[in-house]
Short mmCIF file of C-alpha atoms in Angstrom, two decimals:
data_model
loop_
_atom_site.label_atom_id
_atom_site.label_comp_id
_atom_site.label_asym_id
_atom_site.label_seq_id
_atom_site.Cartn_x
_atom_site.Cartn_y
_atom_site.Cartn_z
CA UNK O 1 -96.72 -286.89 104.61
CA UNK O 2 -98.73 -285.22 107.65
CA UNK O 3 -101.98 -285.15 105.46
CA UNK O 4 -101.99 -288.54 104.42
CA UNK O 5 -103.48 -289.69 107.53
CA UNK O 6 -106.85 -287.48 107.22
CA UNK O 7 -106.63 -288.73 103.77
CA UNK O 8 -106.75 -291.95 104.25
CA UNK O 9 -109.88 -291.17 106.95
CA UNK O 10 -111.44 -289.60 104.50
CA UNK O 11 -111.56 -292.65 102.24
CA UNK O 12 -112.98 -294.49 104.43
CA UNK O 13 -115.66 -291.78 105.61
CA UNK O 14 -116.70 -291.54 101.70
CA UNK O 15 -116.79 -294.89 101.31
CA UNK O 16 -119.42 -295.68 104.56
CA UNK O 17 -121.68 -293.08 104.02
CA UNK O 18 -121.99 -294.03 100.02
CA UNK O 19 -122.75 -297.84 101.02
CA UNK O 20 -124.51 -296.75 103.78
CA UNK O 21 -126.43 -295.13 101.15
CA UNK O 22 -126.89 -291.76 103.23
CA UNK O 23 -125.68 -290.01 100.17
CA UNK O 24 -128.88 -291.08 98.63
CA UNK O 25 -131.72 -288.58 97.74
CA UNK O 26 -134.58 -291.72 98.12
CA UNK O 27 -132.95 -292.29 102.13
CA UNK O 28 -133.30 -288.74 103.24
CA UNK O 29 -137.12 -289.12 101.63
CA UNK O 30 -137.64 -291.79 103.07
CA UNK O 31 -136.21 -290.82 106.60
CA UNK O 32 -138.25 -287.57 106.24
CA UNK O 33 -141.67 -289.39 105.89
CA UNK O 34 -140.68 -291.85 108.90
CA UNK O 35 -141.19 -294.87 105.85
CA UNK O 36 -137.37 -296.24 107.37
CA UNK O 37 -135.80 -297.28 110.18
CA UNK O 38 -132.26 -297.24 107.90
CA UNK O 39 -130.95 -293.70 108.50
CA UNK O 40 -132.71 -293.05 112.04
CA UNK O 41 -130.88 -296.47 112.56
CA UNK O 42 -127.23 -295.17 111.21
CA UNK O 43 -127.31 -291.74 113.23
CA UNK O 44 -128.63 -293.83 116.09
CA UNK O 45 -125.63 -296.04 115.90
CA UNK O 46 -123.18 -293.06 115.16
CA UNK O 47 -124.33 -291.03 118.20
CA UNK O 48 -124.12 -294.30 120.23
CA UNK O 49 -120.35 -295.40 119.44
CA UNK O 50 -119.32 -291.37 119.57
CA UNK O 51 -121.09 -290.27 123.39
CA UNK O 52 -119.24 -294.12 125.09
CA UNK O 53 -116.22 -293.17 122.93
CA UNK O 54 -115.87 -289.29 123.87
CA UNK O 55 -116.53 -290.45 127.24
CA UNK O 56 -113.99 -293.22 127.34
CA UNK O 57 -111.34 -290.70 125.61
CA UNK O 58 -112.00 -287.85 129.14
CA UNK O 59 -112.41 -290.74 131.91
CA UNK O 60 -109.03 -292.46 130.72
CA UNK O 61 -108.00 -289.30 129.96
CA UNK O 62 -106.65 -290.69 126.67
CA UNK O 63 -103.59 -288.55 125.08
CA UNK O 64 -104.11 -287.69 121.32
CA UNK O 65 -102.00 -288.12 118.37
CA UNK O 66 -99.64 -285.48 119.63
CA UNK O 67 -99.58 -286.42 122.89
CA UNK O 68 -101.65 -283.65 124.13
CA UNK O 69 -104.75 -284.83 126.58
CA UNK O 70 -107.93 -285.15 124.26
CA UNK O 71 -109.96 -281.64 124.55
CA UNK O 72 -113.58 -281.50 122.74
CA UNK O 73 -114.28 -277.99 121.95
CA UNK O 74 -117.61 -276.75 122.99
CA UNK O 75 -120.47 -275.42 120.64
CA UNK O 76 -121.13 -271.48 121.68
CA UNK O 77 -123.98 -270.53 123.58
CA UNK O 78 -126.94 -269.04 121.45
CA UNK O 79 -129.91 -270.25 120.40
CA UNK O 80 -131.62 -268.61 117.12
CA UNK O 81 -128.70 -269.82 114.93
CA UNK O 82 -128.97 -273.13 115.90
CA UNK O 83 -132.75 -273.23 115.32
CA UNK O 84 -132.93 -270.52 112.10
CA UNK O 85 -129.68 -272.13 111.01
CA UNK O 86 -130.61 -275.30 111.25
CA UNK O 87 -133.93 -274.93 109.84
CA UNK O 88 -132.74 -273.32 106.84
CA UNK O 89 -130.03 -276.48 106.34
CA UNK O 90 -132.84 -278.73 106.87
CA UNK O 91 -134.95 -277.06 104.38
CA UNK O 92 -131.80 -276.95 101.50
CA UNK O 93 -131.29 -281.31 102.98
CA UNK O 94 -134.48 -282.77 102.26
CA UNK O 95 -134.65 -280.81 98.89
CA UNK O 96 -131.83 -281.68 97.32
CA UNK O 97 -130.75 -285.03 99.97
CA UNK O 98 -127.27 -284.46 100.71
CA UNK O 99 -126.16 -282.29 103.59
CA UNK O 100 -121.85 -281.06 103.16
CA UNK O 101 -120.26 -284.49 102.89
CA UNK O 102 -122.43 -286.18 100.66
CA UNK O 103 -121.81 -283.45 98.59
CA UNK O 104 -118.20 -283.66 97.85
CA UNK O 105 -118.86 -288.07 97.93
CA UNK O 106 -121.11 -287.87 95.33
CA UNK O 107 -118.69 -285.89 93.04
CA UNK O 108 -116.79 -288.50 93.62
CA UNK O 109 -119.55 -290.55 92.07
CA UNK O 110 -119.60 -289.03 88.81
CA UNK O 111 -122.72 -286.96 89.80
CA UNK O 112 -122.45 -284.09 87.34
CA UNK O 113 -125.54 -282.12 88.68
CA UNK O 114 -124.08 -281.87 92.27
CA UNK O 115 -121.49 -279.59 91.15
CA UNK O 116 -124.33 -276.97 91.12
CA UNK O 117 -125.73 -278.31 94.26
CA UNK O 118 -121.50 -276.90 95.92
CA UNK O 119 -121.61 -274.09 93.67
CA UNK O 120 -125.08 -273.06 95.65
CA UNK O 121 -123.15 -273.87 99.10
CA UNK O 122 -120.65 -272.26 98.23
CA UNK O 123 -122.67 -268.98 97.58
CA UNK O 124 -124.70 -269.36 100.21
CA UNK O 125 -121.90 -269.87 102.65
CA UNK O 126 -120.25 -266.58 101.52
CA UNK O 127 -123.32 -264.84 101.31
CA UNK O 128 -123.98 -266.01 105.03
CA UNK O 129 -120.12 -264.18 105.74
CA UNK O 130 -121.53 -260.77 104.10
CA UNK O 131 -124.90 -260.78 106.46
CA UNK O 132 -124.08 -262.33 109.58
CA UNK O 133 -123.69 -259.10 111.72
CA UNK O 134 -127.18 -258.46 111.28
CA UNK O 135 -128.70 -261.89 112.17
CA UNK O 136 -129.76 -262.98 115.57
CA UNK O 137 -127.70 -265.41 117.53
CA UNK F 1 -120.05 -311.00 99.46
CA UNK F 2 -123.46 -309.29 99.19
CA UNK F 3 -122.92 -307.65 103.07
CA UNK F 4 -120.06 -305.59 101.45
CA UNK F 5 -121.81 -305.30 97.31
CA UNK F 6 -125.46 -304.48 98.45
CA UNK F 7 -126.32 -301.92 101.19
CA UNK F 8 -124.41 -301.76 104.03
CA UNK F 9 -126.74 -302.49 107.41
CA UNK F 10 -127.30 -299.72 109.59
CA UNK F 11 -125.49 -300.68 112.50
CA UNK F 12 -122.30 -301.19 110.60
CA UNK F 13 -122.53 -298.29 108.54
CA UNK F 14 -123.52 -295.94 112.27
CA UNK F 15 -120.80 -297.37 114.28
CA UNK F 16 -118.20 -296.92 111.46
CA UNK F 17 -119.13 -293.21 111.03
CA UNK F 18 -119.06 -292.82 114.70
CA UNK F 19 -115.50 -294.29 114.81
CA UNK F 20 -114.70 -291.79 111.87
CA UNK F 21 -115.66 -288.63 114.69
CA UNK F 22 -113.28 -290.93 116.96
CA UNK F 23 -110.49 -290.96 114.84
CA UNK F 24 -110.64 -287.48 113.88
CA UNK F 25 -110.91 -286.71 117.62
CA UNK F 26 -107.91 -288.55 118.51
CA UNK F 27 -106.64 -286.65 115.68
CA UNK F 28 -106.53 -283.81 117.72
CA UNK F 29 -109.25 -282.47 115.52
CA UNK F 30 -112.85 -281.71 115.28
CA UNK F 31 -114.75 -283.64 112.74
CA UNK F 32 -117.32 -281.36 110.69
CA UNK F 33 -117.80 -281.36 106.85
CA UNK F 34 -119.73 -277.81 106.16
CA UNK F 35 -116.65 -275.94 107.79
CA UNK F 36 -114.76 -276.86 104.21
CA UNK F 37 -117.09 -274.60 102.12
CA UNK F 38 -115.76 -271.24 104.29
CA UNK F 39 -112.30 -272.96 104.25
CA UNK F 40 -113.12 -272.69 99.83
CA UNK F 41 -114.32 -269.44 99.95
CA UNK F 42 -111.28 -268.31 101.82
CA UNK F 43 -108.90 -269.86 99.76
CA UNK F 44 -110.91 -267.87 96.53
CA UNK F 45 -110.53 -264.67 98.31
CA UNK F 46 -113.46 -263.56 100.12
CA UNK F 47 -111.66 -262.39 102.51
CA UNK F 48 -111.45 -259.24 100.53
CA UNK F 49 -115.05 -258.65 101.34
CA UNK F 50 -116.00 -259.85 104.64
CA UNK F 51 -114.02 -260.84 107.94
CA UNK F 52 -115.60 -263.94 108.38
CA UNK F 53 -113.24 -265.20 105.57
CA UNK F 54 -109.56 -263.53 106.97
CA UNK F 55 -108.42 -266.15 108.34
CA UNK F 56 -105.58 -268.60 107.65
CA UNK F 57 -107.31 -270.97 105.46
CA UNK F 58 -103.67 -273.22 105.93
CA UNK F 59 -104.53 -274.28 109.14
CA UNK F 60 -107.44 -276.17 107.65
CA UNK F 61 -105.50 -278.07 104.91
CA UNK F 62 -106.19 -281.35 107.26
CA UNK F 63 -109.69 -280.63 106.41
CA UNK F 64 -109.66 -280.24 102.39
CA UNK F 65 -107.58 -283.66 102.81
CA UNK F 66 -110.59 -284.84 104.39
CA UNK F 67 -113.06 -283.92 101.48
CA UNK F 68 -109.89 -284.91 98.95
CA UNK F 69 -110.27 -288.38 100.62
CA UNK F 70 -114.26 -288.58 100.75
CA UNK F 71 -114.21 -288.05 96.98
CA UNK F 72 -111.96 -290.66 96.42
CA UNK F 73 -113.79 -292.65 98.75
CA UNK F 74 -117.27 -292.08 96.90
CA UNK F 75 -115.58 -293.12 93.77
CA UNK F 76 -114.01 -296.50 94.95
CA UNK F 77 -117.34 -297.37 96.46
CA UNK F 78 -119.60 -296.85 93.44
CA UNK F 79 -117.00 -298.02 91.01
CA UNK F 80 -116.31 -301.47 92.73
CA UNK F 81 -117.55 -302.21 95.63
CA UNK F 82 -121.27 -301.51 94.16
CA UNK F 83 -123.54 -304.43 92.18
CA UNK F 84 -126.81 -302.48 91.72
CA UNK F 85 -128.61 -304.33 94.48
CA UNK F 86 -128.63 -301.01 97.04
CA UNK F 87 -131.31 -298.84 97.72
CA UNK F 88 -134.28 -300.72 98.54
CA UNK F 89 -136.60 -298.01 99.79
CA UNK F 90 -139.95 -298.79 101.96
CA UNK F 91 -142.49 -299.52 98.49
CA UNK F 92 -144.94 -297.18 99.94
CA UNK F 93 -141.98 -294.24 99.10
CA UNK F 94 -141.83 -295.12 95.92
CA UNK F 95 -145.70 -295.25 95.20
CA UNK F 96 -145.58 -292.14 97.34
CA UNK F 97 -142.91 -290.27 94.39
CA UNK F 98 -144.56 -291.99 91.51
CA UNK F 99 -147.06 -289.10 92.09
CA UNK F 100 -144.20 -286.73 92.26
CA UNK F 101 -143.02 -287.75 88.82
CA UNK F 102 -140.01 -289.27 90.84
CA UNK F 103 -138.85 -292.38 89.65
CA UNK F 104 -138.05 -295.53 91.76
CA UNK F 105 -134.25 -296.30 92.77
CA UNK F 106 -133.94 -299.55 90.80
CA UNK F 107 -130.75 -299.58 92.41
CA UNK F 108 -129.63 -296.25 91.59
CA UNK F 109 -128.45 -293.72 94.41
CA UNK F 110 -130.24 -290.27 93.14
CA UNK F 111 -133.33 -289.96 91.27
CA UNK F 112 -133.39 -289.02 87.22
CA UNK F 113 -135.89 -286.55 87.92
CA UNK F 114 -133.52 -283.98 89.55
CA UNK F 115 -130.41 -285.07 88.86
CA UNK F 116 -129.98 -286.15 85.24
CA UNK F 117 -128.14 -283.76 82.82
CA UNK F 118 -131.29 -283.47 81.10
CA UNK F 119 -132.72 -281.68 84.11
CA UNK F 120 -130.20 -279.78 84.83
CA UNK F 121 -130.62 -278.08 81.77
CA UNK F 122 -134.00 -277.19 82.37
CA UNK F 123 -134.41 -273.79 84.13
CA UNK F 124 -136.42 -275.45 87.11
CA UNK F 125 -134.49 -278.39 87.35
CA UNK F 126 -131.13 -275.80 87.62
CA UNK F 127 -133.00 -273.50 90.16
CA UNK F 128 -133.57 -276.66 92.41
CA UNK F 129 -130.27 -277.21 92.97
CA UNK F 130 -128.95 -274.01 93.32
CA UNK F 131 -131.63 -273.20 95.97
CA UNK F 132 -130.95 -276.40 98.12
CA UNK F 133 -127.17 -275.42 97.73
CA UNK F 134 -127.82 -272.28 98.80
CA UNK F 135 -130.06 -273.43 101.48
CA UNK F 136 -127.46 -276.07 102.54
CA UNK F 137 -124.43 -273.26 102.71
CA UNK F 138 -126.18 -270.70 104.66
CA UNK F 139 -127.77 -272.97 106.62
CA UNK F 140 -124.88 -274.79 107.96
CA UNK F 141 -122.79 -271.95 108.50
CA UNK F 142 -125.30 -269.99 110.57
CA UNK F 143 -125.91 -273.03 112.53
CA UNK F 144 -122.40 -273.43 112.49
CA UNK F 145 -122.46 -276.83 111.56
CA UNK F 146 -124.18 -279.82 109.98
CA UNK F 147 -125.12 -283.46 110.19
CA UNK F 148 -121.34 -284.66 110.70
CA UNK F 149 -120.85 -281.32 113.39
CA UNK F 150 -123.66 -281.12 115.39
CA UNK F 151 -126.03 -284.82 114.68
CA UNK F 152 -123.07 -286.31 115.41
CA UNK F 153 -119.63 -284.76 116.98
CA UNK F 154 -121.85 -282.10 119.11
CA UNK F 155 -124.52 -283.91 120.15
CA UNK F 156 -122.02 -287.39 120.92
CA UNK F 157 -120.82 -284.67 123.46
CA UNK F 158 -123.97 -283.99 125.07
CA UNK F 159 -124.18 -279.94 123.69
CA UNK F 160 -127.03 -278.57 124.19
CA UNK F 161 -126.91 -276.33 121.06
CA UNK F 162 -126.33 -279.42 118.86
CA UNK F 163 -129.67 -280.24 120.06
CA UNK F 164 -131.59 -277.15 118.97
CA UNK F 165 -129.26 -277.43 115.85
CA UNK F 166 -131.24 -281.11 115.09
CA UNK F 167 -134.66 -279.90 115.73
CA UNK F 168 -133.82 -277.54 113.24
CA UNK F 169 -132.69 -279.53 110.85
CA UNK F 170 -136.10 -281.70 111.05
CA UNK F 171 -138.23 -278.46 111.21
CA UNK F 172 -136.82 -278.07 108.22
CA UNK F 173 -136.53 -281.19 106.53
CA UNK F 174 -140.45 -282.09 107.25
CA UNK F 175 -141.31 -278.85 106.21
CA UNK F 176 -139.62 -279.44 102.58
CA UNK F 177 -140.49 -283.21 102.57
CA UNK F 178 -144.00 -283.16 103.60
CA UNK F 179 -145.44 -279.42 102.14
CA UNK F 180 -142.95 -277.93 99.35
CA UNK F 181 -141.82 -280.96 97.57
CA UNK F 182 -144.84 -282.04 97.10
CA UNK F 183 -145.69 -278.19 95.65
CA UNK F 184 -142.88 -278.34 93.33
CA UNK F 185 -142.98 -281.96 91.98
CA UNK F 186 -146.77 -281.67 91.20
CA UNK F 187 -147.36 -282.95 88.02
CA UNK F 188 -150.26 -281.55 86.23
#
């Protein structure tokens, strides 16, 4: 089964990120008002392992899955969507502490109350598809 | 056992995520979570209404597998690999949401206060989470991307934008943390 792999990856990305607790409304808080060094600490440690790993993947010039060489697409240029964007998502992450993953982990949790928290996404996401065109980016 | 049934150190839990954007990498893939939710409103048809959606939402079945795993994944970790011990939050937080009317974790991973089914049946407590939803959606999607897109994949590859993308994300987290939470939790 060609999926199973990214299932299986997403297992184990649901299951760090709920006992690394950064599913959890208090950490956000917490992170917010500079009271933790816990999730500063895990996106420290993420960014860390990702910029020698990416780096390691284009000097070896390590082959993929497929055997194709390793190619890391590159964000577009702009600027006000990243910052608007952003700001908004910020805004919507520190009110309701989860950003699009924690989301769909904490369903898993029996969370009943996040469903509205996807529903909202969800909306938003489309409604963001209806306006774009007339946004600056 | 309590490394693996109480909260999982920082270090640990960072470099396992980062492996996660390693894996997905090698993969042949681009590891970002908020690109699901236009993936879902493809799949419902909202294509009909704006081009954004027309795409072939097939291509990104790797992706829902993703998600399909991460729920799973939430599950097995709160069902059993969990005793109640996590969350230990800096004590001046918690004296800090006492004022909110927020209650402390006591081990629990969300608050009561706005997540319990008893608020969200209350109009407020419903609007809360629809609003950060709706925050979170458009957000991400202008930005084109989130924590797991840009915090991590895009800025792990040195992109500039990624970087703008994060300063957003904290202009708009303090904002919320620091001036409108404390607006909307006040407690008479």
């Amino acid at each position: 089964m060609k999926l199973a792999r990214f299932f299986l990856t997403g297992i184990f990305f649901g299951i760090v990120l709920t006992k690394a607790e950064a599913v959890s409304w208090y950490r956000i808080y917490e992170m917010f008002h500079f009271q933790s060094f816990h999730m500063f600490g895990i996106i420290g440690t993420a960014l860390f392992t990702g910029v020698i790993g990416l780096q390691l993947f284009k000097r070896k010039k390590v082959k993929d899955y497929h055997g194709t060489p390793i190619h890391v697409v590159e964000k577009e240029k702009g600027f006000w969507r990243y910052l608007l964007g952003g700001s908004l998502f910020g805004l919507g992450w520190a009110l309701v502490g989860s950003c699009p993953g924690p989301i769909f982990i904490l369903l898993g949790t029996g969370t009943y109350a996040i469903a509205v928290v996807l529903i909202g996404a969800l909306l938003g996401t489309y409604i963001y598809g209806l306006v774009k065109d007339k946004l600056p980016h | 056992m309590e490394f693996i049934f109480g909260t999982w150190h920082w270090s640990i839990s960072g470099f396992l995520i980062g492996i996660t954007m390693l894996v997905l990498t090698y993969f042949g893939k681009t590891f970002g979570m908020s690109s699901n939710l236009r993936t879902l409103c493809s799949m419902a048809g909202a294509g009909k209404f704006s081009d954004f959606f027309k795409f072939d939402w097939r291509e990104q079945k790797w992706s829902l597998a993703v998600v399909a795993g991460a729920i799973v994944g939430g599950f097995l970790a709160y069902q059993f690999l969990s005793n109640g011990s996590g969350v230990q939050i800096n004590p001046d937080t918690i004296a800090q949401l006492e004022v909110l009317g927020i209650e402390a974790p006591n081990g629990k991973l969300l608050p009561d206060a706005i997540f319990s089914i008893e608020t969200l049946q209350t109009p407020k407590g419903f609007a809360i989470l629809l609003i950060g939803g709706l925050l979170i959606g458009f957000g991400t999607r202008y930005a084109g991307g989130c924590t797991s897109g840009h915090a991590i994949s895009g800025l792990s590859n040195l992109q500039l934008p990624s970087l703008v993308a994060v300063i957003g994300f904290f202009i708009g987290g303090l904002l919320m943390a620091h001036f409108l939470l404390p607006i909307l939790f006040k407690t008479t």
